[in-house]
CSV table of C-alpha atoms in Angstrom, one decimal:
chain,number,residue,atom,x,y,z
O,1,MET,CA,-11.5,-24.8,13.3
O,2,LEU,CA,-13.6,-26.9,15.6
O,3,HIS,CA,-12.1,-25.0,18.6
O,4,LEU,CA,-13.1,-21.7,17.1
O,5,ALA,CA,-16.6,-22.9,16.4
O,6,PHE,CA,-16.9,-24.2,19.9
O,7,LEU,CA,-15.7,-20.8,21.3
O,8,SER,CA,-18.2,-19.0,19.1
O,9,PHE,CA,-21.0,-21.2,20.3
O,10,ILE,CA,-20.1,-20.6,23.9
O,11,ARG,CA,-19.9,-16.9,23.4
O,12,ARG,CA,-23.5,-16.6,21.9
O,13,PRO,CA,-25.3,-19.8,22.8
O,14,LEU,CA,-28.9,-18.6,22.3
O,15,THR,CA,-28.2,-17.2,18.9
O,16,ARG,CA,-26.5,-20.4,17.8
O,17,LEU,CA,-29.2,-22.6,19.1
O,18,ILE,CA,-31.9,-20.6,17.2
O,19,LEU,CA,-29.7,-20.9,14.1
O,20,LEU,CA,-29.5,-24.7,14.5
O,21,PHE,CA,-33.2,-24.9,15.1
O,22,LEU,CA,-34.0,-22.9,11.9
O,23,ILE,CA,-31.6,-25.0,9.8
O,24,ALA,CA,-33.2,-28.2,11.1
O,25,LEU,CA,-36.6,-26.8,10.5
O,26,ALA,CA,-35.7,-25.9,6.9
O,27,CYS,CA,-34.3,-29.4,6.3
O,28,ALA,CA,-37.3,-31.1,7.8
O,29,LEU,CA,-39.9,-29.0,6.0
O,30,PRO,CA,-39.5,-30.8,2.5
O,31,VAL,CA,-39.7,-34.2,4.2
O,32,PHE,CA,-42.9,-33.2,6.1
O,33,LEU,CA,-44.5,-31.8,2.9
O,34,LEU,CA,-43.7,-35.0,0.9
O,35,GLN,CA,-45.1,-37.2,3.6
O,36,THR,CA,-48.2,-35.1,4.0
O,37,ALA,CA,-48.8,-34.9,0.2
O,38,GLY,CA,-48.3,-38.7,-0.1
O,39,GLY,CA,-50.8,-39.5,2.6
O,40,LEU,CA,-53.3,-37.0,1.2
O,41,TYR,CA,-52.9,-38.5,-2.3
O,42,ASP,CA,-53.4,-42.0,-1.1
O,43,GLY,CA,-56.4,-41.1,1.0
O,44,VAL,CA,-58.1,-39.2,-1.8
O,45,ASN,CA,-57.5,-41.9,-4.3
O,46,ARG,CA,-58.9,-44.5,-1.9
O,47,ALA,CA,-62.0,-42.4,-1.5
O,48,VAL,CA,-62.5,-41.8,-5.2
O,49,SER,CA,-61.8,-45.3,-6.5
O,50,PRO,CA,-65.3,-46.7,-5.8
O,51,PHE,CA,-66.8,-44.0,-8.0
O,52,PRO,CA,-65.9,-44.6,-11.7
O,53,ILE,CA,-68.6,-42.2,-13.0
O,54,LEU,CA,-70.9,-39.7,-11.3
O,55,VAL,CA,-74.1,-38.2,-12.7
O,56,GLY,CA,-75.7,-35.2,-11.1
O,57,ALA,CA,-77.4,-31.9,-11.7
O,58,LYS,CA,-75.7,-29.1,-13.6
O,59,GLY,CA,-73.4,-27.1,-11.5
O,60,SER,CA,-69.9,-27.2,-9.9
O,61,SER,CA,-68.2,-30.5,-10.6
O,62,TYR,CA,-66.1,-30.0,-7.4
O,63,GLN,CA,-69.2,-29.6,-5.3
O,64,LEU,CA,-70.8,-32.7,-6.8
O,65,VAL,CA,-67.6,-34.7,-5.9
O,66,LEU,CA,-67.3,-33.2,-2.5
O,67,ASN,CA,-71.0,-33.9,-1.6
O,68,THR,CA,-71.2,-37.4,-3.1
O,69,VAL,CA,-67.7,-38.9,-2.6
O,70,PHE,CA,-66.5,-37.0,0.5
O,71,LEU,CA,-69.9,-36.3,2.1
O,72,ARG,CA,-69.1,-32.7,2.5
O,73,ASP,CA,-70.7,-29.4,1.2
O,74,LYS,CA,-74.3,-29.1,0.1
O,75,PRO,CA,-75.9,-30.9,-2.8
O,76,ILE,CA,-76.0,-28.8,-6.0
O,77,GLY,CA,-79.5,-30.0,-6.8
O,78,ASN,CA,-81.5,-33.1,-7.8
O,79,ILE,CA,-82.3,-35.0,-11.0
O,80,THR,CA,-85.3,-37.1,-11.7
O,81,HIS,CA,-85.5,-40.8,-11.0
O,82,ASP,CA,-86.1,-41.3,-14.7
O,83,ASP,CA,-82.4,-40.9,-15.3
O,84,VAL,CA,-81.8,-44.0,-13.1
O,85,GLU,CA,-84.0,-46.1,-15.4
O,86,LYS,CA,-82.5,-44.7,-18.6
O,87,LEU,CA,-78.9,-45.4,-17.5
O,88,ALA,CA,-79.8,-48.8,-16.0
O,89,SER,CA,-81.3,-49.9,-19.4
O,90,ASP,CA,-78.3,-48.4,-21.4
O,91,PRO,CA,-76.2,-51.1,-23.0
O,92,HIS,CA,-73.0,-49.2,-22.0
O,93,THR,CA,-73.6,-49.5,-18.2
O,94,GLU,CA,-73.1,-52.5,-15.9
O,95,ALA,CA,-74.9,-51.1,-12.9
O,96,VAL,CA,-76.4,-47.8,-11.6
O,97,TYR,CA,-76.7,-46.9,-7.9
O,98,PRO,CA,-78.9,-43.9,-6.9
O,99,LEU,CA,-77.8,-41.7,-4.0
O,100,ALA,CA,-80.2,-39.3,-2.4
O,101,PHE,CA,-78.8,-36.8,0.2
O,102,GLY,CA,-80.5,-34.0,2.2
O,103,ASP,CA,-80.7,-35.2,5.8
O,104,ASN,CA,-78.4,-35.9,8.6
O,105,TYR,CA,-78.2,-37.2,12.2
O,106,ARG,CA,-75.9,-35.2,14.5
O,107,GLY,CA,-73.9,-34.1,11.4
O,108,PHE,CA,-73.5,-37.5,9.9
O,109,ARG,CA,-74.9,-37.6,6.3
O,110,ILE,CA,-77.9,-39.9,5.5
O,111,ALA,CA,-77.7,-41.4,2.0
O,112,GLY,CA,-80.6,-43.1,0.4
O,113,THR,CA,-79.7,-45.9,-2.0
O,114,ASN,CA,-80.6,-49.4,-3.1
O,115,ALA,CA,-79.6,-52.6,-1.3
O,116,ASP,CA,-77.7,-53.7,-4.5
O,117,ILE,CA,-74.9,-51.3,-3.5
O,118,PHE,CA,-73.7,-53.8,-0.9
O,119,ASP,CA,-72.8,-56.2,-3.8
O,120,PHE,CA,-70.8,-53.5,-5.7
O,121,ARG,CA,-67.2,-54.5,-6.2
O,122,PRO,CA,-65.0,-51.7,-7.6
O,123,ASP,CA,-62.1,-54.2,-7.8
O,124,LYS,CA,-63.3,-57.6,-9.1
O,125,LYS,CA,-60.4,-59.3,-7.3
O,126,LYS,CA,-61.5,-58.0,-3.9
O,127,GLY,CA,-64.6,-58.1,-1.8
O,128,PRO,CA,-67.5,-55.6,-1.9
O,129,TRP,CA,-66.8,-52.0,-1.2
O,130,LEU,CA,-69.5,-51.8,1.5
O,131,SER,CA,-69.8,-54.9,3.6
O,132,ILE,CA,-71.8,-55.4,6.8
O,133,ALA,CA,-69.8,-56.4,9.8
O,134,GLU,CA,-72.6,-56.6,12.3
O,135,GLY,CA,-76.4,-57.1,11.8
O,136,ARG,CA,-78.1,-57.1,8.4
O,137,CYS,CA,-78.9,-55.0,5.4
O,138,PHE,CA,-81.9,-52.6,5.4
O,139,ALA,CA,-85.0,-54.4,4.2
O,140,GLU,CA,-88.0,-52.9,6.0
O,141,GLU,CA,-89.3,-49.3,6.2
O,142,GLY,CA,-87.0,-47.2,8.5
O,143,ASP,CA,-84.0,-49.6,8.5
O,144,VAL,CA,-80.6,-48.0,8.3
O,145,VAL,CA,-77.0,-49.3,8.1
O,146,ILE,CA,-74.4,-47.0,9.7
O,147,GLY,CA,-70.7,-46.7,9.1
O,148,SER,CA,-68.1,-47.9,11.6
O,149,GLU,CA,-67.1,-44.3,12.6
O,150,THR,CA,-70.8,-43.3,12.9
O,151,ALA,CA,-71.3,-46.1,15.4
O,152,ARG,CA,-68.2,-45.2,17.3
O,153,LEU,CA,-68.8,-41.5,17.5
O,154,THR,CA,-72.6,-41.5,18.1
O,155,GLY,CA,-72.8,-44.6,20.3
O,156,LEU,CA,-75.6,-46.0,18.1
O,157,ARG,CA,-76.0,-49.8,18.3
O,158,ILE,CA,-78.2,-52.3,16.5
O,159,GLY,CA,-81.8,-51.8,17.6
O,160,ASP,CA,-81.4,-48.1,18.4
O,161,THR,CA,-83.9,-45.6,16.9
O,162,PHE,CA,-83.5,-42.0,16.0
O,163,HIS,CA,-85.0,-39.2,13.8
O,164,SER,CA,-83.2,-37.6,10.9
O,165,VAL,CA,-82.7,-33.9,10.6
O,166,HIS,CA,-83.4,-32.0,7.4
O,167,GLY,CA,-80.4,-30.4,5.7
O,168,ALA,CA,-76.7,-30.7,6.3
O,169,SER,CA,-76.7,-29.0,9.7
O,170,ALA,CA,-77.3,-30.9,12.9
O,171,LYS,CA,-79.5,-28.1,14.1
O,172,GLY,CA,-82.1,-28.4,11.4
O,173,ARG,CA,-85.8,-29.4,11.6
O,174,ALA,CA,-86.3,-33.1,12.6
O,175,HIS,CA,-88.5,-35.4,10.6
O,176,ASN,CA,-91.2,-37.5,12.1
O,177,HIS,CA,-89.9,-40.5,10.2
O,178,THR,CA,-88.3,-42.9,12.7
O,179,LEU,CA,-85.1,-44.7,11.6
O,180,LYS,CA,-83.8,-47.9,13.2
O,181,VAL,CA,-80.2,-49.2,13.1
O,182,VAL,CA,-80.2,-52.8,11.8
O,183,GLY,CA,-76.5,-53.1,10.6
O,184,ILE,CA,-73.0,-51.6,11.0
O,185,LEU,CA,-70.6,-51.5,8.1
O,186,ALA,CA,-67.1,-52.8,8.2
O,187,PRO,CA,-64.4,-50.0,8.0
O,188,VAL,CA,-63.8,-48.9,4.5
O,189,LYS,CA,-61.1,-46.4,5.5
O,190,GLY,CA,-62.9,-43.6,3.7
O,191,PRO,CA,-65.6,-41.0,4.0
O,192,TYR,CA,-68.4,-43.6,4.0
O,193,ASP,CA,-67.2,-44.8,7.4
O,194,THR,CA,-69.2,-41.8,8.6
O,195,ALA,CA,-72.3,-42.4,6.5
O,196,ILE,CA,-75.8,-43.6,7.4
O,197,LEU,CA,-77.3,-45.7,4.6
O,198,THR,CA,-81.0,-46.4,4.1
O,199,ASP,CA,-83.4,-47.3,1.4
O,200,ILE,CA,-84.0,-44.4,-0.9
O,201,ARG,CA,-87.8,-44.9,-0.5
O,202,ASP,CA,-87.4,-43.9,3.2
O,203,VAL,CA,-85.7,-40.6,2.1
O,204,TRP,CA,-88.7,-39.9,-0.2
O,205,GLU,CA,-91.1,-40.8,2.6
O,206,ALA,CA,-89.4,-38.5,5.0
O,207,HIS,CA,-89.8,-35.6,2.6
O,208,GLY,CA,-93.4,-36.4,1.8
O,209,THR,CA,-92.7,-37.5,-1.8
O,210,ALA,CA,-95.4,-39.8,-2.9
O,211,ALA,CA,-96.0,-39.1,-6.6
O,212,GLU,CA,-93.7,-41.1,-8.9
O,213,ALA,CA,-93.0,-38.0,-11.0
O,214,GLN,CA,-91.7,-36.1,-7.9
O,215,LYS,CA,-89.2,-38.8,-6.9
O,216,GLU,CA,-85.6,-37.4,-7.3
O,217,VAL,CA,-82.1,-38.4,-6.6
O,218,THR,CA,-79.0,-36.3,-5.8
O,219,ALA,CA,-76.5,-38.3,-7.8
O,220,LEU,CA,-75.9,-41.6,-9.6
O,221,LEU,CA,-73.0,-43.9,-9.2
O,222,VAL,CA,-72.6,-45.4,-12.7
O,223,VAL,CA,-70.4,-48.4,-13.4
O,224,PRO,CA,-69.6,-48.7,-17.1
O,225,LYS,CA,-68.8,-52.0,-18.8
O,226,GLY,CA,-65.4,-50.8,-19.8
O,227,TYR,CA,-63.3,-47.7,-20.7
O,228,LYS,CA,-64.7,-47.5,-24.2
O,229,GLU,CA,-68.3,-47.6,-23.0
O,230,ALA,CA,-67.4,-44.9,-20.3
O,231,MET,CA,-66.2,-42.5,-23.0
O,232,GLN,CA,-69.3,-43.1,-25.1
O,233,LEU,CA,-71.5,-42.4,-22.1
O,234,LEU,CA,-69.5,-39.2,-21.5
O,235,SER,CA,-69.9,-38.0,-25.1
O,236,LEU,CA,-73.6,-38.6,-24.9
O,237,TYR,CA,-74.2,-36.7,-21.6
O,238,GLN,CA,-72.1,-33.7,-22.7
O,239,ARG,CA,-75.1,-32.6,-24.7
O,240,GLN,CA,-77.5,-32.7,-21.8
O,241,LYS,CA,-78.7,-29.4,-20.5
O,242,ASP,CA,-79.8,-30.3,-17.0
O,243,VAL,CA,-77.6,-33.3,-16.2
O,244,GLN,CA,-73.8,-33.6,-16.0
O,245,MET,CA,-71.6,-36.7,-16.1
O,246,LEU,CA,-68.0,-36.7,-14.9
O,247,PHE,CA,-65.1,-38.9,-13.8
O,248,PRO,CA,-64.3,-38.0,-10.2
O,249,SER,CA,-60.7,-39.1,-10.6
O,250,GLN,CA,-60.2,-36.5,-13.3
O,251,THR,CA,-61.9,-33.8,-11.2
O,252,ILE,CA,-59.4,-34.6,-8.4
O,253,VAL,CA,-56.5,-34.5,-10.8
O,254,SER,CA,-57.6,-31.0,-11.9
O,255,LEU,CA,-57.8,-30.0,-8.3
O,256,TYR,CA,-54.2,-31.2,-7.8
O,257,ALA,CA,-53.2,-29.1,-10.8
O,258,MET,CA,-54.7,-26.0,-9.2
O,259,VAL,CA,-52.7,-26.6,-6.0
O,260,GLY,CA,-49.5,-27.1,-8.1
O,261,GLN,CA,-49.9,-23.6,-9.5
O,262,THR,CA,-49.1,-22.3,-6.0
O,263,LYS,CA,-45.5,-23.7,-6.1
O,264,ASP,CA,-44.0,-20.3,-5.6
O,265,PHE,CA,-45.6,-20.3,-2.1
O,266,TRP,CA,-43.2,-23.0,-1.0
O,267,GLY,CA,-40.2,-21.1,-2.3
O,268,ILE,CA,-41.2,-18.0,-0.4
O,269,LEU,CA,-41.8,-20.1,2.7
O,270,THR,CA,-38.3,-21.6,2.5
O,271,ALA,CA,-36.8,-18.2,2.0
O,272,CYS,CA,-38.6,-16.9,5.0
O,273,LEU,CA,-37.1,-19.8,7.1
O,274,LEU,CA,-33.6,-19.3,5.8
O,275,ALA,CA,-33.5,-15.5,6.0
O,276,PRO,CA,-33.6,-15.5,9.9
O,277,ALA,CA,-31.0,-18.2,9.9
O,278,ALA,CA,-28.7,-16.1,7.7
O,279,ALA,CA,-29.4,-13.0,9.8
O,280,LEU,CA,-28.5,-14.8,13.0
O,281,GLY,CA,-25.3,-16.1,11.6
O,282,GLY,CA,-23.4,-13.0,12.7
O,283,GLY,CA,-21.7,-10.1,10.9
O,284,ASP,CA,-23.2,-7.2,9.1
O,285,THR,CA,-25.1,-9.2,6.4
O,286,PRO,CA,-27.8,-7.7,4.2
O,287,SER,CA,-30.4,-10.0,5.7
O,288,ARG,CA,-29.5,-9.0,9.2
O,289,ARG,CA,-29.8,-5.3,8.2
O,290,PHE,CA,-33.1,-5.9,6.5
O,291,LEU,CA,-34.6,-7.7,9.5
O,292,HIS,CA,-33.3,-5.0,11.8
O,293,ARG,CA,-35.0,-2.3,9.7
O,294,LEU,CA,-38.2,-4.3,9.5
O,295,ALA,CA,-38.3,-4.8,13.3
O,296,SER,CA,-37.5,-1.2,13.9
O,297,GLY,CA,-40.3,0.0,11.6
O,298,LEU,CA,-42.8,-2.3,13.2
O,299,TRP,CA,-41.8,-1.1,16.7
O,300,ARG,CA,-42.1,2.6,15.7
O,301,ARG,CA,-45.5,1.9,14.1
O,302,ARG,CA,-46.7,0.2,17.3
O,303,SER,CA,-45.4,3.1,19.5
O,304,HIS,CA,-47.1,5.6,17.2
O,305,CYS,CA,-50.4,3.8,17.5
O,306,GLU,CA,-50.1,3.6,21.2
O,307,ALA,CA,-49.4,7.3,21.5
O,308,HIS,CA,-52.3,8.1,19.1
O,309,ARG,CA,-54.7,6.0,21.2
O,310,VAL,CA,-53.7,7.7,24.4
O,311,SER,CA,-54.0,11.2,22.9
O,312,CYS,CA,-57.5,10.4,21.7
O,313,GLY,CA,-58.6,8.9,25.0
O,314,GLY,CA,-60.5,12.1,25.9
O,315,ARG,CA,-62.8,11.6,22.9
O,316,ASP,CA,-63.9,8.0,23.3
O,317,GLY,CA,-66.5,6.5,25.5
O,318,ASN,CA,-64.0,5.2,28.1
O,319,SER,CA,-62.8,8.6,29.1
O,320,ALA,CA,-64.2,10.4,32.2
């Protein structure tokens, strides 16, 4: 049996090599998908874990999570700063951290917040989520603290100054408000490694917001006192007309469910990989006949298009 297999391999080596390659690819595909899905799941959960509850303007919950947690997409709108004070005084909340987006520097998002966020510990047994590895926290007007990846990719160092650009595009209109780097964050292994943090008052100042009633924020990071308090807050804010409250982890789970509905795609992909392997296995198999007809049809269609293009050459602009 081995002798016959060896002779068959010698007689058609290219066909057998392609067959072995397709079989190996079909076997490696599930392993690759599992490893990729596992890495994506861990990375997304690590990014979402510091955000127990998000509050933002009414709109797409996915867009709110993408903009606030992953620093992608555009903000869906703003809410008044009064919501910060209401939630901060609510007995169900432990802490509230405002986040104001709308500017960038070379594509890196600028987030206005309070200095208290550097004391925020999502896990009480671990250190702060955002800790300063070099320099200090922002304290004066124009001070910013940049992420580790922002420092590496832009070359910014402590003492450097720059101007923010309005909007999410790096080609937007530059503000006259000068920003100065005073600190660099330790790596958090998440999206906020590419963030630029500053006092929220600097964001208002850059946009010419002076009146108290006009001061707005993009989102609120809300830390409840417990699970029961979180559910009570959610039930209260479900009645709000202009403000939404959500759990980012649940939003990500629903997104996973949407991806899971496309499971038929993976079966079709596997079948497409195995069909050529079966066709190359030799013999007059149905798969071989199907692929032969498909290839012949494509070739005839290509030849017909070429002939039609040549016959119509006298009517296009390239003809003499």
